[in-house]
CSV table of C-alpha atoms in Angstrom, one decimal:
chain,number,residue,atom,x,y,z
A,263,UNK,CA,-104.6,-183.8,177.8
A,264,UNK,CA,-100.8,-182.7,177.9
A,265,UNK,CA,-100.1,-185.7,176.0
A,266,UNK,CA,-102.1,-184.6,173.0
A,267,UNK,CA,-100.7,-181.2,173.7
A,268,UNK,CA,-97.1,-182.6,173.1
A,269,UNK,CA,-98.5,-184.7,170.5
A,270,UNK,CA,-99.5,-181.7,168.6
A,271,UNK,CA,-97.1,-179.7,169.1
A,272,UNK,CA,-93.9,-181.9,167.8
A,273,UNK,CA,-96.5,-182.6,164.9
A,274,UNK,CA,-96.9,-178.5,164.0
A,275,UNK,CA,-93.1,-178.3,164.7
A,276,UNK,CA,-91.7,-181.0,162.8
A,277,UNK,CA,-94.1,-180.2,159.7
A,278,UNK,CA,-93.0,-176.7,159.5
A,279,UNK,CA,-89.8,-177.3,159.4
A,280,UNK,CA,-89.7,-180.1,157.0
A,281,UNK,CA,-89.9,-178.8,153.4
A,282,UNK,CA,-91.1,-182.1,152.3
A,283,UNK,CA,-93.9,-184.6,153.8
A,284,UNK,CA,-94.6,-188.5,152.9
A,285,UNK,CA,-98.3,-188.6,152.2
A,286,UNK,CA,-100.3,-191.7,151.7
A,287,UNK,CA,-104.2,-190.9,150.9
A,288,UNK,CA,-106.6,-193.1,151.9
A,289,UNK,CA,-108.7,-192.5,148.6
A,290,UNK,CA,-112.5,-191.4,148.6
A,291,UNK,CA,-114.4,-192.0,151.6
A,292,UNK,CA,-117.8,-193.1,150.1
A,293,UNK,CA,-116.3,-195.7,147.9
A,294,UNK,CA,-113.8,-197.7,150.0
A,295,UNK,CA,-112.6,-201.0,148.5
A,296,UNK,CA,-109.6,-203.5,148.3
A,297,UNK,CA,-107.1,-202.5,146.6
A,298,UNK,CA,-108.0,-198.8,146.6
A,299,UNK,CA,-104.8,-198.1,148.7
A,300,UNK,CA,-102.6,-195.5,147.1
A,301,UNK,CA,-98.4,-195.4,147.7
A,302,UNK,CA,-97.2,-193.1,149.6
A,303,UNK,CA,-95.9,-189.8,147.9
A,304,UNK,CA,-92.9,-187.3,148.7
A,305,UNK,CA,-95.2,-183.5,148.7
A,306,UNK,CA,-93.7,-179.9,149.0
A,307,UNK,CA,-95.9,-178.0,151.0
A,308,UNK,CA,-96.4,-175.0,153.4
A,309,UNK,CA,-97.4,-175.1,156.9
A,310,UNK,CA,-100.6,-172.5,158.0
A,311,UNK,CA,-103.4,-172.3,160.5
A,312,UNK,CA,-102.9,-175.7,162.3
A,313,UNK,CA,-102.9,-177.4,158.8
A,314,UNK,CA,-100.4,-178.6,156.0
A,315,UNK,CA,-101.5,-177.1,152.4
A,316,UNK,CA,-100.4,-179.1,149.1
A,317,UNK,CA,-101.2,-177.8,145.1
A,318,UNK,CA,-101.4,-180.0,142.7
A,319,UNK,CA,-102.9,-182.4,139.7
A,320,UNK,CA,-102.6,-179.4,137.6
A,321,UNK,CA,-100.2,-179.1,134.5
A,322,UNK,CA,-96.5,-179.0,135.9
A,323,UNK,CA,-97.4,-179.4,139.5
A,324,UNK,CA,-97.3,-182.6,141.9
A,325,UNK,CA,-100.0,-185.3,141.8
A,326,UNK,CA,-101.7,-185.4,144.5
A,327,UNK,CA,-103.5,-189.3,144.2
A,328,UNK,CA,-105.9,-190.4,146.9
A,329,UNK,CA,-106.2,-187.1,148.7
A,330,UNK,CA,-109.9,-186.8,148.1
A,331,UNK,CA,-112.2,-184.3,149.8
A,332,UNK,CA,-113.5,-185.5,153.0
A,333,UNK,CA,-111.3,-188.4,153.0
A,334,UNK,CA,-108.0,-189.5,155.1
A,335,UNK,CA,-104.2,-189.3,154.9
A,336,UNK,CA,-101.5,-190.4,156.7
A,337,UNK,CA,-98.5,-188.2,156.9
A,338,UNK,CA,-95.0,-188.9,158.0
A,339,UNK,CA,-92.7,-186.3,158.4
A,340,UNK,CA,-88.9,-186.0,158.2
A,341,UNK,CA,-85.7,-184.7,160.1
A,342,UNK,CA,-84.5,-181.4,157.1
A,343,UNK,CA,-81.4,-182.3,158.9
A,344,UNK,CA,-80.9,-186.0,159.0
A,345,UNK,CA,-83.9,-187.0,156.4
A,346,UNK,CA,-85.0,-190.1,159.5
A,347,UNK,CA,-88.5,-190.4,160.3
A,348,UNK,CA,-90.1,-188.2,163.2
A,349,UNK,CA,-93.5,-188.6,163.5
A,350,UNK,CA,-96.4,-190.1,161.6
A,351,UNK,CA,-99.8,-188.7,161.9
A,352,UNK,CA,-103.2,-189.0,160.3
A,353,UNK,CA,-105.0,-186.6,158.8
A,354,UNK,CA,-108.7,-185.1,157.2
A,355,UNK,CA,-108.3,-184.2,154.0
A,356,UNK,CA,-109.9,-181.0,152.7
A,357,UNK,CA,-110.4,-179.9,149.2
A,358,UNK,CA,-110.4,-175.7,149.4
A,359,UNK,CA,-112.9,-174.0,147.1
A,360,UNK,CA,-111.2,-171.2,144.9
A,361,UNK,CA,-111.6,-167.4,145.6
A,362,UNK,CA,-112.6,-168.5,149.1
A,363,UNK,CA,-110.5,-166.4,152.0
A,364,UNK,CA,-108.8,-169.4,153.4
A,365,UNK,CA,-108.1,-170.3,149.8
A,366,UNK,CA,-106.4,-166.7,149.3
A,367,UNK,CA,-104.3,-166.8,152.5
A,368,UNK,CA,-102.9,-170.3,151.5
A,369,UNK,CA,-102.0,-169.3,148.0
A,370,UNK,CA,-100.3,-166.5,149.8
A,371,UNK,CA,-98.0,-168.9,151.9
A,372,UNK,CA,-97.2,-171.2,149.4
A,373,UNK,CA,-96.6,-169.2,145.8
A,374,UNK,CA,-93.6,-168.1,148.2
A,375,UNK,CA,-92.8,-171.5,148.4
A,376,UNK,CA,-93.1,-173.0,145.1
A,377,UNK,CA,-89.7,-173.2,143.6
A,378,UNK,CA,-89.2,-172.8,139.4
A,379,UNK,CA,-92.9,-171.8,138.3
A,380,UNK,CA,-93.0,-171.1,134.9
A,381,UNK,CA,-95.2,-168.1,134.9
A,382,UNK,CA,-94.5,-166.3,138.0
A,383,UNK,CA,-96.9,-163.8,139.4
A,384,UNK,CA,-99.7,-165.2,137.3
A,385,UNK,CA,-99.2,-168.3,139.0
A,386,UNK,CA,-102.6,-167.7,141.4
A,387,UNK,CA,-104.8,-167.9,138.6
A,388,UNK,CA,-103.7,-170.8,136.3
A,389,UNK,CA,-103.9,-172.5,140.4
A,390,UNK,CA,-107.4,-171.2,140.2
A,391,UNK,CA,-107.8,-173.2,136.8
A,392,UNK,CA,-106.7,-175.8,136.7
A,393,UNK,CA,-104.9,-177.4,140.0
A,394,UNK,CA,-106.3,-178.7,143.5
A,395,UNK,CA,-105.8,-177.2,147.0
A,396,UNK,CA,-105.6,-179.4,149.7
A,397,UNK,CA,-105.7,-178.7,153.4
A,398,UNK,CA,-104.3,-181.9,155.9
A,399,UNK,CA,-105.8,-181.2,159.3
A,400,UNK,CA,-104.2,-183.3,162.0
A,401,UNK,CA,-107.1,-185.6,164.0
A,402,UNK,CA,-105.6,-186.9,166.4
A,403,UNK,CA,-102.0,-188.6,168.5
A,404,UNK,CA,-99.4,-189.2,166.7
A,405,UNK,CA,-99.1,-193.0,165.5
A,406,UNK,CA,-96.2,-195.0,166.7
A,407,UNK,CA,-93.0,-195.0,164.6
A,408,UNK,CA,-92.5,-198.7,163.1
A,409,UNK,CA,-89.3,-201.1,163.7
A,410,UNK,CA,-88.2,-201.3,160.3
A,411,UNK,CA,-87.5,-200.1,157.4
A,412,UNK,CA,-90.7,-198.7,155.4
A,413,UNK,CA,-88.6,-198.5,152.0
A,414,UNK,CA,-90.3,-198.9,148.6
A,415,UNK,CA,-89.6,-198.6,145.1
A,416,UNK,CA,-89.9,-195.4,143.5
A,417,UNK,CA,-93.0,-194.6,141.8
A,418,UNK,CA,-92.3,-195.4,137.9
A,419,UNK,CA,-92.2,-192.1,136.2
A,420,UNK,CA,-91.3,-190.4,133.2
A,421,UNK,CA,-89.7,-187.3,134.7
A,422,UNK,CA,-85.3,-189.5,135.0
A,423,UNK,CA,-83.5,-188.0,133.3
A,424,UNK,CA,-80.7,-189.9,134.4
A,425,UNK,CA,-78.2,-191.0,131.7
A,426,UNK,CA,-74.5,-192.2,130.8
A,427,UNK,CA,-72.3,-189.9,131.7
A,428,UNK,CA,-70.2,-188.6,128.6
A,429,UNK,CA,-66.6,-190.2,128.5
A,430,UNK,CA,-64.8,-186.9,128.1
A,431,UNK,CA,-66.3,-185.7,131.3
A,432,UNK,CA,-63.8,-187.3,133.5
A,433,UNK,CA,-60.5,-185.6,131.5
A,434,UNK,CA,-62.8,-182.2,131.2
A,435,UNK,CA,-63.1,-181.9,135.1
A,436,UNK,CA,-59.5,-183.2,136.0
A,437,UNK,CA,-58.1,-180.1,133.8
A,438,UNK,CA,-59.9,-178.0,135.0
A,439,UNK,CA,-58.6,-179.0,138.7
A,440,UNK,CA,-55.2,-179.2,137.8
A,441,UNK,CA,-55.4,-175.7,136.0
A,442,UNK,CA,-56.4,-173.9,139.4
């Protein structure tokens, strides 16, 4: 019993302070297959009631792949400090009905949280609309952190928007050293 207490308790602690989870849904529960596995993801989110909440797979929001209602995820949570692994757990995954009370007071906790929305206090409703809330419930001990490394390739996205850098940009920021 005090086991799972500590258990819980480093998983409540380490996911309220990480801004940032690593979530790998397990995809829907009545049609498992091969192959069905879905890469782990890098999620905002906010931490209430026992439970991490995620928005998403709406216009402008994170994807939220394999997190189906009634299905399973596992999470893995990381140092804000360091950015090294602290604990992995598995969790239920539970799709929140809009206008609901529970869906109210985690909309409250995380429009604080969402950074950059483009339409502010009318961000609730276009939620409402068109995006998913999803509430991770811990089920259990923690799982046991693995030897190596767990690096993988970035998901291929369209969002880089990294480019050359412009060959005046070196000379432009040495002036402006030099002038101060």
């Amino acid at each position: 019993m005090t086991h799972e207490l500590l258990d819980r308790a480093l998983i409540e602690e380490a996911t309220k302070k990480s801004g940032l989870i690593w979530v790998r849904g397990g995809g829907h529960p009545a049609h498992p297959g091969p192959g069905d596995e879905v890469p782990t993801r890098p999620l905002w989110h906010v931490w209430a009631d026992g439970a991490a909440f995620l928005i998403g797979d709406g216009p402008g929001e994170q994807p939220l792949p394999g997190l189906a209602d009634g299905g399973d995820a596992v999470v893995t949570v990381r140092s804000k400090d360091k950015g090294g692994r602290l604990v992995s757990w598995s969790a239920r995954v539970t799709e929140l009905t809009a206008g609901t009370p529970e869906w109210e007071a985690a909309v409250g906790e995380l429009k604080g949280k969402r950074l950059n929305a483009p339409d502010g206090e009318a961000m609730p409703e276009r939620w409402a609309r068109e995006c998913r809330l999803v509430r991770l419930e811990p089920t259990g001990a923690t799982a046991p952190l693995p030897d190596g490394s767990l690096a993988q390739r970035p998901v291929p996205t369209s969002a880089t928007t990294r480019q050359e850098i412009p060959a005046a940009l070196p000379r432009l920021l040495l002036k402006r050293r030099k002038r101060r």
